Amino acid sequence: MASQQGSDAHHDDPEYNPHVSPSRWRHQESAAYRRHAGLHGPPREPVSTEPSTDALANFLNVSRIEPPEDPNGGGNFQPIAVTAAHPHGEEAKDDSRSQPQADGKEIVCGPLLNYRYMEHNRWYGSVLVVAKGGGEDILYQPSLVLRRLGEARSLLAGSTAQNGASGSTDQGAGQVVRFEAKRLYSDRRNTFWAFEIDVPIEAEEIKYEYAIPDVRYSREHKPRINRFFVPAADDSMRVMFHSCNGFSVGTDEEAFSGAPLWRDVMRKHEQTPFHVMLGGGDQIYNDGIRVNGPLRTWTDIGNPKKRAEYPFPESLRSECDDYYLKNYIRWYNSEPFALANGQIPQVNIWDDHDIIDGFGSYVDSFMRCDVFRGIGGTAHKYYLLFQHHLPPPVSTYTSDHLDVNGEHTAVDPNQMVDTFAAELKLGNQYIRGSRPGPYVAEHSINMYSRLGARMAMLGIDARTERTRHQVNYPETYKLIFERLRSELSKAASSSQPIKHLILLLGIPIAYPRLTWLENILRSPIIGPIKFLNRRFGVGGGLFNTFDGSVDLLDDLDDHYTAKTHKLERRNLIEELQRIAAEFSVRVTILGGDVHLAALGRFYSNPKLKIPVEKDSRYMANVVSSAIVNKPPPQAVANLLARRNKIHHLNHDTDETLLDLFNKDPGDSTKTANRNHCTMPSRNYAMLTENSPRNAHPANGAPRVDGASQHVPSFVGRDGHSELHEGEVHAGTDNVSASNAHGRRNDGSLDIRINVEMDQHSAEGQTEAYGLSVPLLRYERPERPATAASRFSRASKRPPEVAPEPVAAH
């Protein structure tokens, strides 16, 4: 049912949407909205504010980078060119309109900053810009100038001038390096340039700035000079995690004030800078391609069989390609997200909305249709370019270019006209799948990267190989864990072993079951309703417009807790338990997708009486989403909280959600009084190691390493209670939710979820909820044990588990 959004006068507003329903749970829009969208054209800009840039322009005019003195009278780089300020202090006019529009100097998107990896005491990253115009020939090749500003501690404390020189005792401040661009991809519309940058890792945290001289920017709010921070050699990175960074079609964006939580991210970044930003999927929402994009005609076909037989010729591929390109440029250039993506280094995995809602989780026969295979390849192309700064394949799937077996040929000459694509060379951080996915004809790209001194990240590409019955191929897991063991083994033999492993997933893995709902939606009683829906439109909101199945089933099948993924999920967690025990590394899992905040945990059966500090099965699953998209209704969050039972992964591993939310954010009423474990409000997370380099905490400061003598024993408690000292007073009163976040020195990991207080505030103020995760000090049992992997078809239990695991409940 459509919601009432105001007086009748609103109907005169062309932007007014009378079909938005606040009761929609997740991604699917109403039939009424689809009709409305067809009349009212493409979506609005997510945020349309264009603040004055007077202060920025004035600062740029005093921040030129001059070349070092050259005894030969020359120099190997040019200074950053800065537009002159207006004599009356007003912003100088942008003369880009008077410039040639196809000279290759107009930047339509970027710069976008990525982190790649650390190696041999160097930090490696990349910067991407998208220039207007292109083709086989190079119009203009930009360069990037990088300057070392100095030690971050001094700069943040204000003891050094903003340009990093005045009063500084840092002898390296002001050093400048120039990087040339590498062309990733170019066609007549745009050229993608990537700068591979690297800097030394030093004894102290260092602040850098970079700029791209002699170019014009299409958006005024994009900074011309961007800054980032590299951690000290003995420190781990400060991590920000987000997911669901966009709006589902049908969402009233104005009712949610656009994307204000990115303003809160930048406020916190200015106070204590983030070193890396982990994107857990859905960094962009491309679902509009079937509402007001080129797939509208396909979506409007009422017969699922005819829809499955619809071709994907070159003409449709070209239109879809243009849609993905323009949507990426629009979103990545939108403030305030654009302020963050050039200053906080990103590492991303993708999920369904980066392609289209539910991709991979519909029935196999439908997923193999030409349209899904076509948009899978097209979305993958721009996922590589925008989110990984990698060149795409030379061509993607169309139904025009198939071999005798019906497979896509290697190169489609139609797509190569006046087009350039560089050769794909994956960096050290990637773990490539051994064979293409079933619906995206590309190999998965998983990631391992060190996050500073004692932390590392493992990101699993859980979309490229996904079907309704699997998340990843068994051989892909084997490759991932062979690489992980190799990296952890190398670190263990060095002076800096990995103490915290962050697992980046697209969807939560310790999350309430909805098996009862699956059973209902798959039961025979749905059959007659589906027939009536096909013939007479009965229950239209219950069935999706793609394959005629029950709408929520693709969402439920997407989750690791779905019946179809139960064995794969158990194998994955048990393998992580083995690795945690083998290397005494604490595993913490990040997952998004579900549009609410929660904190799940795996832990040893209380009957085993293993304290968390020695428990290799204890893993926190930080569930943090969405940073932009609308949350589910309160009733859904309360329903999930009711399903927060103690589940049994196997004989020796239990799981449940922690009661993290001792209150609703601010003065709001987001949940029922009994619900303290699911929070239906937009949010993002922060993770910071309590570095041993930090000063000793004041007397009486909380510890989370189990060393405090006054703390009561947690041994034998189940998951509805606190399991260790770091969970005591979890929520707003926990030390990790305060300004002391990450300031202690016991090696634990502070976790903080920042939850939006008021969706109508454009400033995005948040309330913090926290807990701390202790180091793992694993003690191997005296009895012999085999630590081989399920994925290598060996042992079927963690090394410290005696009985054979039983089926999960």
PDB file of N, CA and C in Angstrom, residues 261-302:
ATOM      1  N   LEU A 261      25.738   9.929   6.744  1.00  0.00           N
ATOM      2  CA  LEU A 261      26.717   9.270   7.614  1.00  0.00           C
ATOM      3  C   LEU A 261      28.141   9.430   7.111  1.00  0.00           C
ATOM      4  N   TRP A 262      28.293   9.725   5.813  1.00  0.00           N
ATOM      5  CA  TRP A 262      29.641   9.998   5.323  1.00  0.00           C
ATOM      6  C   TRP A 262      30.195  11.288   5.915  1.00  0.00           C
ATOM      7  N   ARG A 263      29.323  12.201   6.312  1.00  0.00           N
ATOM      8  CA  ARG A 263      29.805  13.397   7.015  1.00  0.00           C
ATOM      9  C   ARG A 263      30.355  13.014   8.385  1.00  0.00           C
ATOM     10  N   ASP A 264      29.689  12.078   9.037  1.00  0.00           N
ATOM     11  CA  ASP A 264      30.179  11.617  10.339  1.00  0.00           C
ATOM     12  C   ASP A 264      31.501  10.873  10.183  1.00  0.00           C
ATOM     13  N   VAL A 265      31.614  10.078   9.117  1.00  0.00           N
ATOM     14  CA  VAL A 265      32.883   9.398   8.833  1.00  0.00           C
ATOM     15  C   VAL A 265      34.015  10.416   8.709  1.00  0.00           C
ATOM     16  N   MET A 266      33.779  11.487   7.965  1.00  0.00           N
ATOM     17  CA  MET A 266      34.832  12.477   7.759  1.00  0.00           C
ATOM     18  C   MET A 266      35.136  13.262   9.027  1.00  0.00           C
ATOM     19  N   ARG A 267      34.128  13.483   9.878  1.00  0.00           N
ATOM     20  CA  ARG A 267      34.407  14.144  11.167  1.00  0.00           C
ATOM     21  C   ARG A 267      35.342  13.282  12.010  1.00  0.00           C
ATOM     22  N   LYS A 268      35.076  12.005  12.055  1.00  0.00           N
ATOM     23  CA  LYS A 268      35.939  11.118  12.844  1.00  0.00           C
ATOM     24  C   LYS A 268      37.307  10.965  12.200  1.00  0.00           C
ATOM     25  N   HIS A 269      37.351  10.992  10.884  1.00  0.00           N
ATOM     26  CA  HIS A 269      38.627  10.902  10.180  1.00  0.00           C
ATOM     27  C   HIS A 269      39.501  12.118  10.467  1.00  0.00           C
ATOM     28  N   GLU A 270      38.888  13.268  10.602  1.00  0.00           N
ATOM     29  CA  GLU A 270      39.657  14.479  10.925  1.00  0.00           C
ATOM     30  C   GLU A 270      40.213  14.432  12.342  1.00  0.00           C
ATOM     31  N   GLN A 271      39.487  13.777  13.269  1.00  0.00           N
ATOM     32  CA  GLN A 271      39.947  13.690  14.655  1.00  0.00           C
ATOM     33  C   GLN A 271      41.036  12.629  14.810  1.00  0.00           C
ATOM     34  N   THR A 272      40.754  11.425  14.319  1.00  0.00           N
ATOM     35  CA  THR A 272      41.713  10.313  14.368  1.00  0.00           C
ATOM     36  C   THR A 272      41.623   9.599  13.027  1.00  0.00           C
ATOM     37  N   PRO A 273      42.571   9.810  12.131  1.00  0.00           N
ATOM     38  CA  PRO A 273      42.411   9.364  10.747  1.00  0.00           C
ATOM     39  C   PRO A 273      42.312   7.843  10.605  1.00  0.00           C
ATOM     40  N   PHE A 274      41.462   7.412   9.682  1.00  0.00           N
ATOM     41  CA  PHE A 274      41.401   6.012   9.277  1.00  0.00           C
ATOM     42  C   PHE A 274      42.518   5.752   8.274  1.00  0.00           C
ATOM     43  N   HIS A 275      43.091   4.546   8.360  1.00  0.00           N
ATOM     44  CA  HIS A 275      44.133   4.164   7.406  1.00  0.00           C
ATOM     45  C   HIS A 275      43.566   3.378   6.234  1.00  0.00           C
ATOM     46  N   VAL A 276      42.397   2.756   6.431  1.00  0.00           N
ATOM     47  CA  VAL A 276      41.813   1.950   5.357  1.00  0.00           C
ATOM     48  C   VAL A 276      40.304   1.911   5.547  1.00  0.00           C
ATOM     49  N   MET A 277      39.588   1.804   4.438  1.00  0.00           N
ATOM     50  CA  MET A 277      38.131   1.763   4.426  1.00  0.00           C
ATOM     51  C   MET A 277      37.724   0.474   3.708  1.00  0.00           C
ATOM     52  N   LEU A 278      37.163  -0.484   4.446  1.00  0.00           N
ATOM     53  CA  LEU A 278      36.766  -1.770   3.886  1.00  0.00           C
ATOM     54  C   LEU A 278      35.312  -1.701   3.446  1.00  0.00           C
ATOM     55  N   GLY A 279      35.072  -1.969   2.166  1.00  0.00           N
ATOM     56  CA  GLY A 279      33.713  -1.999   1.629  1.00  0.00           C
ATOM     57  C   GLY A 279      33.227  -3.430   1.532  1.00  0.00           C
ATOM     58  N   GLY A 280      32.139  -3.726   2.235  1.00  0.00           N
ATOM     59  CA  GLY A 280      31.652  -5.096   2.322  1.00  0.00           C
ATOM     60  C   GLY A 280      30.627  -5.467   1.277  1.00  0.00           C
ATOM     61  N   GLY A 281      30.549  -4.715   0.188  1.00  0.00           N
ATOM     62  CA  GLY A 281      29.606  -5.036  -0.874  1.00  0.00           C
ATOM     63  C   GLY A 281      28.511  -4.007  -0.993  1.00  0.00           C
ATOM     64  N   ASP A 282      27.917  -3.942  -2.181  1.00  0.00           N
ATOM     65  CA  ASP A 282      26.890  -2.950  -2.492  1.00  0.00           C
ATOM     66  C   ASP A 282      27.452  -1.546  -2.302  1.00  0.00           C
ATOM     67  N   GLN A 283      28.663  -1.343  -2.822  1.00  0.00           N
ATOM     68  CA  GLN A 283      29.225   0.021  -2.800  1.00  0.00           C
ATOM     69  C   GLN A 283      28.429   0.955  -3.710  1.00  0.00           C
ATOM     70  N   ILE A 284      27.655   0.371  -4.596  1.00  0.00           N
ATOM     71  CA  ILE A 284      26.789   1.138  -5.486  1.00  0.00           C
ATOM     72  C   ILE A 284      25.553   0.294  -5.755  1.00  0.00           C
ATOM     73  N   TYR A 285      24.425   0.947  -5.974  1.00  0.00           N
ATOM     74  CA  TYR A 285      23.172   0.246  -6.283  1.00  0.00           C
ATOM     75  C   TYR A 285      22.833   0.462  -7.753  1.00  0.00           C
ATOM     76  N   ASN A 286      22.859  -0.633  -8.523  1.00  0.00           N
ATOM     77  CA  ASN A 286      22.585  -0.574  -9.952  1.00  0.00           C
ATOM     78  C   ASN A 286      21.214  -1.128 -10.314  1.00  0.00           C
ATOM     79  N   ASP A 287      20.337  -1.316  -9.318  1.00  0.00           N
ATOM     80  CA  ASP A 287      19.032  -1.924  -9.573  1.00  0.00           C
ATOM     81  C   ASP A 287      18.159  -1.087 -10.498  1.00  0.00           C
ATOM     82  N   GLY A 288      18.409   0.214 -10.566  1.00  0.00           N
ATOM     83  CA  GLY A 288      17.601   1.083 -11.413  1.00  0.00           C
ATOM     84  C   GLY A 288      17.686   0.741 -12.886  1.00  0.00           C
ATOM     85  N   ILE A 289      18.631  -0.123 -13.269  1.00  0.00           N
ATOM     86  CA  ILE A 289      18.780  -0.494 -14.666  1.00  0.00           C
ATOM     87  C   ILE A 289      17.529  -1.179 -15.197  1.00  0.00           C
ATOM     88  N   ARG A 290      16.728  -1.773 -14.318  1.00  0.00           N
ATOM     89  CA  ARG A 290      15.506  -2.448 -14.767  1.00  0.00           C
ATOM     90  C   ARG A 290      14.250  -1.627 -14.484  1.00  0.00           C
ATOM     91  N   VAL A 291      14.401  -0.459 -13.887  1.00  0.00           N
ATOM     92  CA  VAL A 291      13.249   0.391 -13.596  1.00  0.00           C
ATOM     93  C   VAL A 291      13.202   1.581 -14.545  1.00  0.00           C
ATOM     94  N   ASN A 292      14.330   2.304 -14.643  1.00  0.00           N
ATOM     95  CA  ASN A 292      14.383   3.435 -15.562  1.00  0.00           C
ATOM     96  C   ASN A 292      15.587   3.335 -16.476  1.00  0.00           C
ATOM     97  N   GLY A 293      16.094   2.109 -16.657  1.00  0.00           N
ATOM     98  CA  GLY A 293      17.242   1.886 -17.508  1.00  0.00           C
ATOM     99  C   GLY A 293      16.906   0.993 -18.681  1.00  0.00           C
ATOM    100  N   PRO A 294      17.924   0.525 -19.378  1.00  0.00           N
ATOM    101  CA  PRO A 294      17.709  -0.244 -20.614  1.00  0.00           C
ATOM    102  C   PRO A 294      17.056  -1.610 -20.428  1.00  0.00           C
ATOM    103  N   LEU A 295      16.971  -2.120 -19.193  1.00  0.00           N
ATOM    104  CA  LEU A 295      16.319  -3.415 -18.976  1.00  0.00           C
ATOM    105  C   LEU A 295      14.838  -3.274 -18.656  1.00  0.00           C
ATOM    106  N   ARG A 296      14.314  -2.071 -18.750  1.00  0.00           N
ATOM    107  CA  ARG A 296      12.895  -1.867 -18.439  1.00  0.00           C
ATOM    108  C   ARG A 296      11.995  -2.718 -19.354  1.00  0.00           C
ATOM    109  N   THR A 297      12.298  -2.754 -20.649  1.00  0.00           N
ATOM    110  CA  THR A 297      11.492  -3.544 -21.581  1.00  0.00           C
ATOM    111  C   THR A 297      11.529  -5.017 -21.215  1.00  0.00           C
ATOM    112  N   TRP A 298      12.703  -5.499 -20.861  1.00  0.00           N
ATOM    113  CA  TRP A 298      12.852  -6.903 -20.459  1.00  0.00           C
ATOM    114  C   TRP A 298      12.069  -7.194 -19.180  1.00  0.00           C
ATOM    115  N   THR A 299      12.167  -6.306 -18.198  1.00  0.00           N
ATOM    116  CA  THR A 299      11.487  -6.504 -16.921  1.00  0.00           C
ATOM    117  C   THR A 299       9.971  -6.506 -17.103  1.00  0.00           C
ATOM    118  N   ASP A 300       9.465  -5.725 -18.047  1.00  0.00           N
ATOM    119  CA  ASP A 300       8.024  -5.604 -18.247  1.00  0.00           C
ATOM    120  C   ASP A 300       7.404  -6.829 -18.914  1.00  0.00           C
ATOM    121  N   ILE A 301       8.231  -7.741 -19.409  1.00  0.00           N
ATOM    122  CA  ILE A 301       7.682  -8.975 -19.986  1.00  0.00           C
ATOM    123  C   ILE A 301       7.062  -9.793 -18.864  1.00  0.00           C
ATOM    124  N   GLY A 302       5.785 -10.102 -18.980  1.00  0.00           N
ATOM    125  CA  GLY A 302       5.077 -10.761 -17.883  1.00  0.00           C
ATOM    126  C   GLY A 302       5.378 -12.233 -17.747  1.00  0.00           C
TER     127      GLY A 302
END
